[in-house]
Short mmCIF file of C-alpha atoms and ligand atoms in Angstrom, two decimals:
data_model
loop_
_atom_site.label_atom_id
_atom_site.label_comp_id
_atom_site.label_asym_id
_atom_site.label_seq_id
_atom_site.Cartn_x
_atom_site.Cartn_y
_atom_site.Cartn_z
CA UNK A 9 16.84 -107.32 61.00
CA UNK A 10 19.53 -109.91 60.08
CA UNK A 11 22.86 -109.40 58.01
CA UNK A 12 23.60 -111.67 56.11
CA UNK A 13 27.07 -111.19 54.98
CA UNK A 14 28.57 -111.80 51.80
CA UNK A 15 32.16 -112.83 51.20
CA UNK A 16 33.81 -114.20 48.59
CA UNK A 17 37.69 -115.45 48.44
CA UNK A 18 39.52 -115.30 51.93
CA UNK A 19 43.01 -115.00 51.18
CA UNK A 20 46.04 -112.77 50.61
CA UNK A 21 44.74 -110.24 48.46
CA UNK A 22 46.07 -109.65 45.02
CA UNK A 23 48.66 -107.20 43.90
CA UNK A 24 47.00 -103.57 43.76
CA UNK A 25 45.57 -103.14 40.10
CA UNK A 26 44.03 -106.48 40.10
CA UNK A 27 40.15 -106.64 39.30
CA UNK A 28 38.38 -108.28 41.71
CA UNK A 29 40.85 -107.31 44.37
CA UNK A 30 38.37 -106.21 46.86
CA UNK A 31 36.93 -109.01 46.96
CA UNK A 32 39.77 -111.23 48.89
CA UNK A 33 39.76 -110.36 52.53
CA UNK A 34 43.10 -111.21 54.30
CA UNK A 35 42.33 -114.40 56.56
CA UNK A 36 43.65 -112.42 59.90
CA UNK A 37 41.11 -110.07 58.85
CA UNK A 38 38.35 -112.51 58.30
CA UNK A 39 39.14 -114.22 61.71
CA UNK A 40 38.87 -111.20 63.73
CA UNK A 41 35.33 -110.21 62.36
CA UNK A 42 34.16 -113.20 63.21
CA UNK A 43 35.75 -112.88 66.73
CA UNK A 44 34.70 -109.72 67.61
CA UNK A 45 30.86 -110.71 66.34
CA UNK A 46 31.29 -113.87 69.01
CA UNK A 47 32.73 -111.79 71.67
CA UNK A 48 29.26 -109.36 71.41
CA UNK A 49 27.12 -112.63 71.87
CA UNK A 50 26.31 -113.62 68.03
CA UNK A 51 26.48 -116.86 66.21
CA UNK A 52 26.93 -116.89 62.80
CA UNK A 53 24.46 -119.37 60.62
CA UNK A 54 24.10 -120.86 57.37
CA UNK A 55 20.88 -119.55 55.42
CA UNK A 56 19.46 -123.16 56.29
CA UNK A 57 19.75 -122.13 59.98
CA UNK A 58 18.60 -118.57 59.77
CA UNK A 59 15.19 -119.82 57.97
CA UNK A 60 13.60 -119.33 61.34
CA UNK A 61 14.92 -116.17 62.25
CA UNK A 62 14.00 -115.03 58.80
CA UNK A 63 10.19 -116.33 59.15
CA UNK A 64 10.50 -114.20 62.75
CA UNK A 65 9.79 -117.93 63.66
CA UNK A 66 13.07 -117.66 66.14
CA UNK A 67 14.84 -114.29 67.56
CA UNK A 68 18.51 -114.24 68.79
CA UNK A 69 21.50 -112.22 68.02
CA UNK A 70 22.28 -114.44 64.78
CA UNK A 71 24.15 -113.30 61.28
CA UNK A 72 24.39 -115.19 58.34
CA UNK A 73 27.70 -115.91 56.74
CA UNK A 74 27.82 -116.82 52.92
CA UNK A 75 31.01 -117.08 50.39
CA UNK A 76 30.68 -117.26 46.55
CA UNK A 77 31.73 -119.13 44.59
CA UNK A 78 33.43 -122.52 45.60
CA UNK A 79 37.38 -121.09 46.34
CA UNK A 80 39.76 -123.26 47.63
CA UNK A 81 40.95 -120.34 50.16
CA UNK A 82 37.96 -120.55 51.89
CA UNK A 83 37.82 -123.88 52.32
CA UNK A 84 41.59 -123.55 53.79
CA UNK A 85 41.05 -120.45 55.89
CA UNK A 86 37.62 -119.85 56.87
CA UNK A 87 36.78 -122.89 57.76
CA UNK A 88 39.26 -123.64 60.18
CA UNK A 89 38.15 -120.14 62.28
CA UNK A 90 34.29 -121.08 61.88
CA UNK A 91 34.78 -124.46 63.49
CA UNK A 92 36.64 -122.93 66.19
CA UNK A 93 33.76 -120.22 66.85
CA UNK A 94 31.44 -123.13 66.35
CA UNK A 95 29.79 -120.87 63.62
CA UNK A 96 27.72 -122.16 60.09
CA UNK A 97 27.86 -120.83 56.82
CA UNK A 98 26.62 -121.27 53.40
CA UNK A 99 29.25 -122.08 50.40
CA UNK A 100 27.65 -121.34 46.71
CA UNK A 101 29.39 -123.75 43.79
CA UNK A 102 29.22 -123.74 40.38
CA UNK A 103 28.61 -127.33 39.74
CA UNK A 104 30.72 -126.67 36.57
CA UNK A 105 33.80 -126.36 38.04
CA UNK A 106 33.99 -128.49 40.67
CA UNK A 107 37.58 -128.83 41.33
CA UNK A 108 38.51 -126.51 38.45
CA UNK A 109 38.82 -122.88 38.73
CA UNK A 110 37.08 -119.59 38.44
CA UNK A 111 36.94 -119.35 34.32
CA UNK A 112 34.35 -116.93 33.91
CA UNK A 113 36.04 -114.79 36.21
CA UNK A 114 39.06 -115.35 34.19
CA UNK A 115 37.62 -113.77 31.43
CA UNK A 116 36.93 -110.31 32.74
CA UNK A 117 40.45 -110.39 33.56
CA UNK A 118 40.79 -111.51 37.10
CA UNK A 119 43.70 -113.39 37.95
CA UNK A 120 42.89 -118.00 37.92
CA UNK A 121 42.06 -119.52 41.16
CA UNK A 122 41.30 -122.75 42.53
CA UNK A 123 37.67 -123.96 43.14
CA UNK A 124 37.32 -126.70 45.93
CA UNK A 125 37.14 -130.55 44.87
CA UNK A 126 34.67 -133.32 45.91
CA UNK A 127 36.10 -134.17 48.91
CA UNK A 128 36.65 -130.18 50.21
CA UNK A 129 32.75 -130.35 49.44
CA UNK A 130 31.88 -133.43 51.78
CA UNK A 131 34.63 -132.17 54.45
CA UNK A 132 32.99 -128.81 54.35
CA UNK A 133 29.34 -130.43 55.00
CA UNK A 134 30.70 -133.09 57.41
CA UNK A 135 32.49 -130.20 59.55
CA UNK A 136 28.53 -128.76 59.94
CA UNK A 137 28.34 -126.17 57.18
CA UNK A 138 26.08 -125.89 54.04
CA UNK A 139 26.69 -126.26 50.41
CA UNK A 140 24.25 -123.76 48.23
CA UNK A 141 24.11 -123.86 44.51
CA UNK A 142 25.26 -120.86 42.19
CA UNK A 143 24.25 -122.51 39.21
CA UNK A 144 25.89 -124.85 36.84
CA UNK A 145 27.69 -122.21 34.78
CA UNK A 146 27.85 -118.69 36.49
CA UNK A 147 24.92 -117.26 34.31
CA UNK A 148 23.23 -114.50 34.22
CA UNK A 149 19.56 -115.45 36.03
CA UNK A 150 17.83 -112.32 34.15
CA UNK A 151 19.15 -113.27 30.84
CA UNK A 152 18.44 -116.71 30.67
CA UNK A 153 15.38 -118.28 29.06
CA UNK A 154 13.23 -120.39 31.18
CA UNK A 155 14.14 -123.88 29.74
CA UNK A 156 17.99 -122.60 30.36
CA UNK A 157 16.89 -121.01 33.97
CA UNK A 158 15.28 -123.89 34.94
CA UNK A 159 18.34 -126.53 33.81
CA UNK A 160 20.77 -124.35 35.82
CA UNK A 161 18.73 -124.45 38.60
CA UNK A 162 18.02 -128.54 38.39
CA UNK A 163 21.35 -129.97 37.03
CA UNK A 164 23.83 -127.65 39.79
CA UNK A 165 20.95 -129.22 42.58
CA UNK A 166 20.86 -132.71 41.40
CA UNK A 167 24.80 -132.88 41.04
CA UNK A 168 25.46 -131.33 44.68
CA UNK A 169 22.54 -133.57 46.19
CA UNK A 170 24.55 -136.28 44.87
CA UNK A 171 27.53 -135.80 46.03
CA UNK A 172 26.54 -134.86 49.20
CA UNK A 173 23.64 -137.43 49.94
CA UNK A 174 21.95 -134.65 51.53
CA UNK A 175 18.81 -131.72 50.19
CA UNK A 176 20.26 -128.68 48.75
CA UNK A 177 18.25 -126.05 49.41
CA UNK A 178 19.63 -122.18 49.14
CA UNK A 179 20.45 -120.44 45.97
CA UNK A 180 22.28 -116.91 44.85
CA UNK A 181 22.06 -115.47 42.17
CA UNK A 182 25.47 -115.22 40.45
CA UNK A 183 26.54 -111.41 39.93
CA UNK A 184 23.44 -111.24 41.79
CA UNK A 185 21.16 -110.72 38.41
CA UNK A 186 17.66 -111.86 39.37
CA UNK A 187 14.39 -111.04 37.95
CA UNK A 188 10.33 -112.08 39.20
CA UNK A 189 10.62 -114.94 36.48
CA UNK A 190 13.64 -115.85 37.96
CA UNK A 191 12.83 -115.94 41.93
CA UNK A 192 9.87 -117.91 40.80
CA UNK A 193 12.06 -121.13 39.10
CA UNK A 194 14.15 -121.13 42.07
CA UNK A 195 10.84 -122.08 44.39
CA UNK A 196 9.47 -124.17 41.73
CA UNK A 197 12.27 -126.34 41.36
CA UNK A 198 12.53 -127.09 45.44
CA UNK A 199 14.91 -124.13 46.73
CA UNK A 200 13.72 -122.46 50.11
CA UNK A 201 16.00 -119.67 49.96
CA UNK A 202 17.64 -117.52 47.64
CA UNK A 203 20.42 -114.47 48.34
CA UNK A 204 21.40 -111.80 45.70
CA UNK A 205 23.98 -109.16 46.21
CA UNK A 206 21.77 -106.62 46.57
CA UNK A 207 22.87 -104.65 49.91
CA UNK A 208 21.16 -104.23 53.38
CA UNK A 209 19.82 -106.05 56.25
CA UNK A 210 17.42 -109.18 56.27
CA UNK A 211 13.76 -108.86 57.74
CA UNK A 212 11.02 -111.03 57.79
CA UNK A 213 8.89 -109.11 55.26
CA UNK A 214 11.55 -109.75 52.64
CA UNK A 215 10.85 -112.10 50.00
CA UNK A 216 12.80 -115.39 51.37
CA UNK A 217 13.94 -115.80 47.36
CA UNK A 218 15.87 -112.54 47.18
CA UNK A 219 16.96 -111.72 49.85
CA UNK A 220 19.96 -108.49 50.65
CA UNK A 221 23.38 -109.28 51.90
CA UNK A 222 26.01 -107.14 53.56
CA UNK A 223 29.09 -107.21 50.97
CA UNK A 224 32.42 -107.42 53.22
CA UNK A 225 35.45 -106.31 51.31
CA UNK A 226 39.14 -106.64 51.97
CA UNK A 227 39.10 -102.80 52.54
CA UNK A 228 36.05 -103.38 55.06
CA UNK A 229 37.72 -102.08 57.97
CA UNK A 230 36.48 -103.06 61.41
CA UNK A 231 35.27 -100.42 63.06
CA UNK A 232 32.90 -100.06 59.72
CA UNK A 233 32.23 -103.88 60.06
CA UNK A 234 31.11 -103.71 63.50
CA UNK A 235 28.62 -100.83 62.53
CA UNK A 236 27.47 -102.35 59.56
CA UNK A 237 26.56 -105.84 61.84
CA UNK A 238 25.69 -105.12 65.41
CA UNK A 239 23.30 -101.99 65.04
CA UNK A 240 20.71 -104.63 63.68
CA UNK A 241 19.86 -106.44 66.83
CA UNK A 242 18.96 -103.41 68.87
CA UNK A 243 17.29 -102.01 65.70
CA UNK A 244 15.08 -105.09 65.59
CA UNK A 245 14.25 -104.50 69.59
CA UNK A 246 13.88 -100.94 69.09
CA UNK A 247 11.38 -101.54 66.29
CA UNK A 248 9.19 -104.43 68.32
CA UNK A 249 10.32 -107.25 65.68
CA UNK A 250 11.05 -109.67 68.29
CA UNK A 251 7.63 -110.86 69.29
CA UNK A 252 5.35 -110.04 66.25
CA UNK A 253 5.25 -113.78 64.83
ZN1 ZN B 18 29.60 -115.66 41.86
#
């Protein structure tokens, strides 16, 4: 069993009353989750890297670490403590607003923020961590027709495979709305991996195109985080995962 955890912005939170406000975790507090994982023998990997552990190809006290979204903050904050930890992790952009901000966000009322550029996108990938697409727009996967599914899915691929010279190849599912139909485009059009935000731990029998994250929130306090994460390695021992494949 595998977290996979799910963060978003990495920053100073908002002012109390903001929407969204959980979703900013304090960069101390972001740094010393990660610590404390490294300091109990984990590495933290981009989806790309956990494919093996998620086929039960590999086993190893490994956690995935994704961000939504494309924010600047993480870019400036995280990244800095997972080179340091020599940890990967998997960025989702909305090839729409590349180097703009978080508009749809904007209009359920949270407050503007910056999205990271072109070159924060190659630094990111030349500093060893993966780009993932969250479609072109932020849409709704379950609403979306299959002509408009499909285009997301192409157009947010094609734009980050060329600006990146490198195969994009994990997906989520903005506001983590997914459907069959919908899992199904995302392997059709060349994705090997998919996350939504629905919660728990990773296993092997999971389908690899929707797979359940751990949500970490600026209120996720460590003691809590701890619990949530390290329980899953000596659940997967006590439950004979390790050798089965
Ligand atoms: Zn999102």
């Amino acid at each position: 069993m595998i977290p996979i955890l799910m963060y978003h912005q990495i920053g100073t939170p908002p002012p109390k009353g903001t929407r969204l406000r959980g979703a900013t975790v304090h960069p101390k507090r972001f740094a010393q989750q990660m610590r404390w994982l490294k300091r109990f023998g984990y590495t933290g990997l981009s989806l790309q890297q956990l494919i093996p552990y998620l086929k039960g190809e590999k086993t190893g006290k490994v956690f995935g670490i994704t961000f939504d979204d494309g924010y600047v903050n993480v870019y400036e904050n995280a990244l800095p403590v997972l080179k340091a930890l020599g940890f990967s992790s998997t960025h989702f952009i909305v090839t729409a607003e590349i180097g703009g901000q978080n508009h749809w966000a904007q209009k359920n009322g949270s407050l503007p923020a910056a999205m990271m550029n072109t070159s924060q996108l190659r630094d990111w990938v030349a500093q060893g961590q993966e780009i993932g697409s969250h479609t072109v727009d932020h849409v709704y996967m379950s609403k979306v027709d299959r002509v408009e599914g499909m285009r997301q899915l192409i157009e947010s691929k094609e734009t980050l495979e060329s600006l990146l010279q490198q195969e994009i190849t994990s997906f989520c599912y903005p506001y983590g709305a997914e459907s069959l139909e919908a899992r199904h485009w995302v392997q059709e059009t060349g994705y090997q991996v998919a996350v939504t935000t629905e919660r728990g731990l990773a296993t092997h029998e999971d389908d690899r195109y929707a797979l359940p994250r751990v949500n970490i929130l600026r209120s996720t306090h460590l003691l809590h985080f701890l619990r949530k994460t390290l329980t899953s390695y000596e659940e997967q021992k006590r439950r004979g995962y390790s050798n089965q494949r």
